[in-house]
XYZ file of C-alpha atoms in Angstrom:
177
model
C 37.813 95.460 50.709
C 34.646 92.710 51.152
C 35.260 91.170 47.588
C 38.982 89.935 48.051
C 37.884 87.923 51.160
C 34.786 86.401 49.482
C 36.971 85.705 46.687
C 39.336 84.027 49.338
C 36.440 82.391 51.041
C 34.957 80.738 47.799
C 38.310 79.474 46.795
C 39.089 77.857 49.980
C 35.660 76.334 49.679
C 36.230 75.036 46.491
C 39.558 73.367 46.826
C 37.897 71.954 50.301
C 35.227 70.385 48.511
C 37.094 69.157 45.867
C 39.624 67.788 48.180
C 36.458 65.900 50.169
C 34.887 64.497 47.063
C 37.780 62.546 45.942
C 38.718 61.519 49.597
C 35.193 60.081 49.509
C 35.240 58.415 46.226
C 38.341 56.590 47.528
C 36.885 55.503 50.673
C 33.636 54.457 48.472
C 36.001 52.281 46.265
C 38.136 51.017 48.932
C 35.152 49.988 50.936
C 33.761 48.217 48.177
C 36.849 46.156 47.644
C 36.674 45.120 51.329
C 33.381 43.927 50.878
C 33.966 41.890 47.763
C 36.905 39.844 49.370
C 35.400 38.841 52.732
C 37.956 38.334 55.808
C 38.027 34.864 57.755
C 39.261 35.513 61.255
C 40.650 32.094 62.896
C 41.174 31.304 66.175
C 44.702 31.214 67.800
C 46.061 27.939 67.739
C 47.219 25.813 70.850
C 50.358 25.248 69.554
C 51.922 27.778 67.175
C 53.485 26.467 63.860
C 54.023 27.640 60.270
C 52.227 25.137 58.032
C 52.192 22.565 60.335
C 56.089 22.883 61.357
C 56.377 23.250 64.921
C 59.614 23.922 67.345
C 61.281 20.695 68.521
C 61.154 19.019 65.235
C 64.387 17.979 63.409
C 66.004 19.167 60.345
C 64.559 16.526 58.240
C 61.072 17.626 59.193
C 61.580 21.153 57.800
C 62.166 19.281 54.160
C 58.888 17.031 54.464
C 56.932 19.943 55.373
C 58.498 22.528 52.899
C 59.685 20.338 49.917
C 63.478 20.028 48.796
C 65.167 23.267 48.626
C 67.106 24.440 45.432
C 70.256 25.010 47.555
C 71.177 24.445 51.481
C 74.092 25.905 52.631
C 74.977 25.340 56.767
C 77.292 27.750 59.051
C 77.521 25.620 62.216
C 74.066 25.320 63.934
C 72.295 27.460 61.101
C 71.183 26.398 57.916
C 70.109 28.660 54.829
C 67.419 27.057 52.364
C 66.834 28.431 49.066
C 63.681 27.464 46.998
C 63.642 29.831 44.347
C 66.533 31.830 42.220
C 66.150 35.342 44.009
C 66.153 34.340 47.921
C 67.053 32.299 50.719
C 63.084 30.947 51.669
C 64.049 29.642 55.421
C 66.798 30.006 57.912
C 66.616 27.387 60.747
C 68.640 27.194 63.930
C 69.338 23.987 65.727
C 69.888 23.009 69.213
C 73.579 21.940 69.685
C 73.125 18.674 71.559
C 69.959 17.789 70.308
C 70.182 19.170 66.676
C 66.276 20.133 67.256
C 64.726 23.483 65.373
C 64.744 26.010 68.006
C 64.050 28.967 65.419
C 62.485 29.010 62.194
C 62.736 31.650 59.720
C 60.153 31.852 56.980
C 60.618 34.378 53.747
C 57.143 33.689 52.042
C 58.461 35.970 48.423
C 60.928 33.645 48.645
C 58.892 30.547 48.604
C 56.349 31.311 45.393
C 55.584 27.895 45.002
C 54.845 26.846 48.597
C 51.623 27.251 50.023
C 52.018 29.874 53.003
C 50.329 32.509 54.675
C 51.178 35.836 52.106
C 48.768 38.375 52.973
C 47.227 39.702 56.063
C 44.253 37.814 55.526
C 46.004 34.747 55.214
C 47.480 35.651 58.630
C 43.952 36.036 60.351
C 42.587 33.064 58.624
C 45.561 30.994 60.215
C 46.281 32.704 63.532
C 43.532 35.058 64.627
C 44.266 38.480 65.776
C 47.615 39.180 67.404
C 47.456 38.360 71.233
C 50.671 40.018 71.982
C 50.362 42.913 69.887
C 51.602 44.936 67.029
C 54.973 46.375 66.886
C 56.473 48.675 64.232
C 59.788 48.619 62.583
C 61.653 50.516 59.937
C 62.000 48.168 57.021
C 63.363 48.871 53.319
C 63.974 52.444 52.365
C 63.118 53.541 55.747
C 59.648 52.932 55.814
C 57.490 51.700 58.561
C 55.854 48.397 58.636
C 53.727 46.602 61.243
C 54.475 43.397 63.128
C 51.757 41.059 64.497
C 53.152 38.994 67.501
C 51.879 35.927 68.423
C 52.818 34.153 72.108
C 51.641 30.396 73.055
C 52.842 27.929 75.435
C 56.329 29.960 75.643
C 56.914 30.063 71.943
C 56.691 33.234 70.043
C 55.593 33.867 66.246
C 56.337 37.123 64.808
C 54.609 38.191 61.273
C 56.201 41.298 59.715
C 54.296 43.075 57.014
C 55.647 45.187 54.265
C 54.907 48.888 54.283
C 51.422 48.711 52.661
C 50.457 46.286 55.484
C 49.217 43.822 52.909
C 51.893 40.812 52.308
C 53.889 38.821 54.573
C 57.657 39.835 54.509
C 58.681 37.075 57.160
C 57.579 34.997 59.848
C 59.663 33.959 62.744
C 58.987 30.915 65.350
C 60.771 30.731 68.154
C 60.881 29.889 72.202
C 60.724 32.835 74.327
C 63.718 32.835 76.589
């Protein structure tokens, strides 16, 4: 009777030791990777912006900041600007009367040639830690994705990351109602 129990305990011990050994190796590799790429954490800017572009600027300023798109589509007070063949890189909403930008959507995966924050480390360097928290959303294939929220002077910047939490999917700059 004791022999089967010892065998079973030995089996569980071997399985447990084998699993923890792999996890430890993975953790060492991750920590070595983290040490090799230092993270610079910037300060929260006094005015929220994306590459220097702020709300209240006009449509032409978008072109000055991000360059000429391959294609531009307009529907009422909304513009979609395409910078790559595979998707829209920028969407903007303009105020009806003043024609100033009141909401800016930027999609870095579709703007490879433009110098934008494309990773979590880039976001940390540009904006620091999120001052209004972290939200979790559902993204492609029902996966969970974190988004960081920054608020300054009545404006909000939302940064959505991919399911791995590494690459920026989009940034939204808008007024808070």
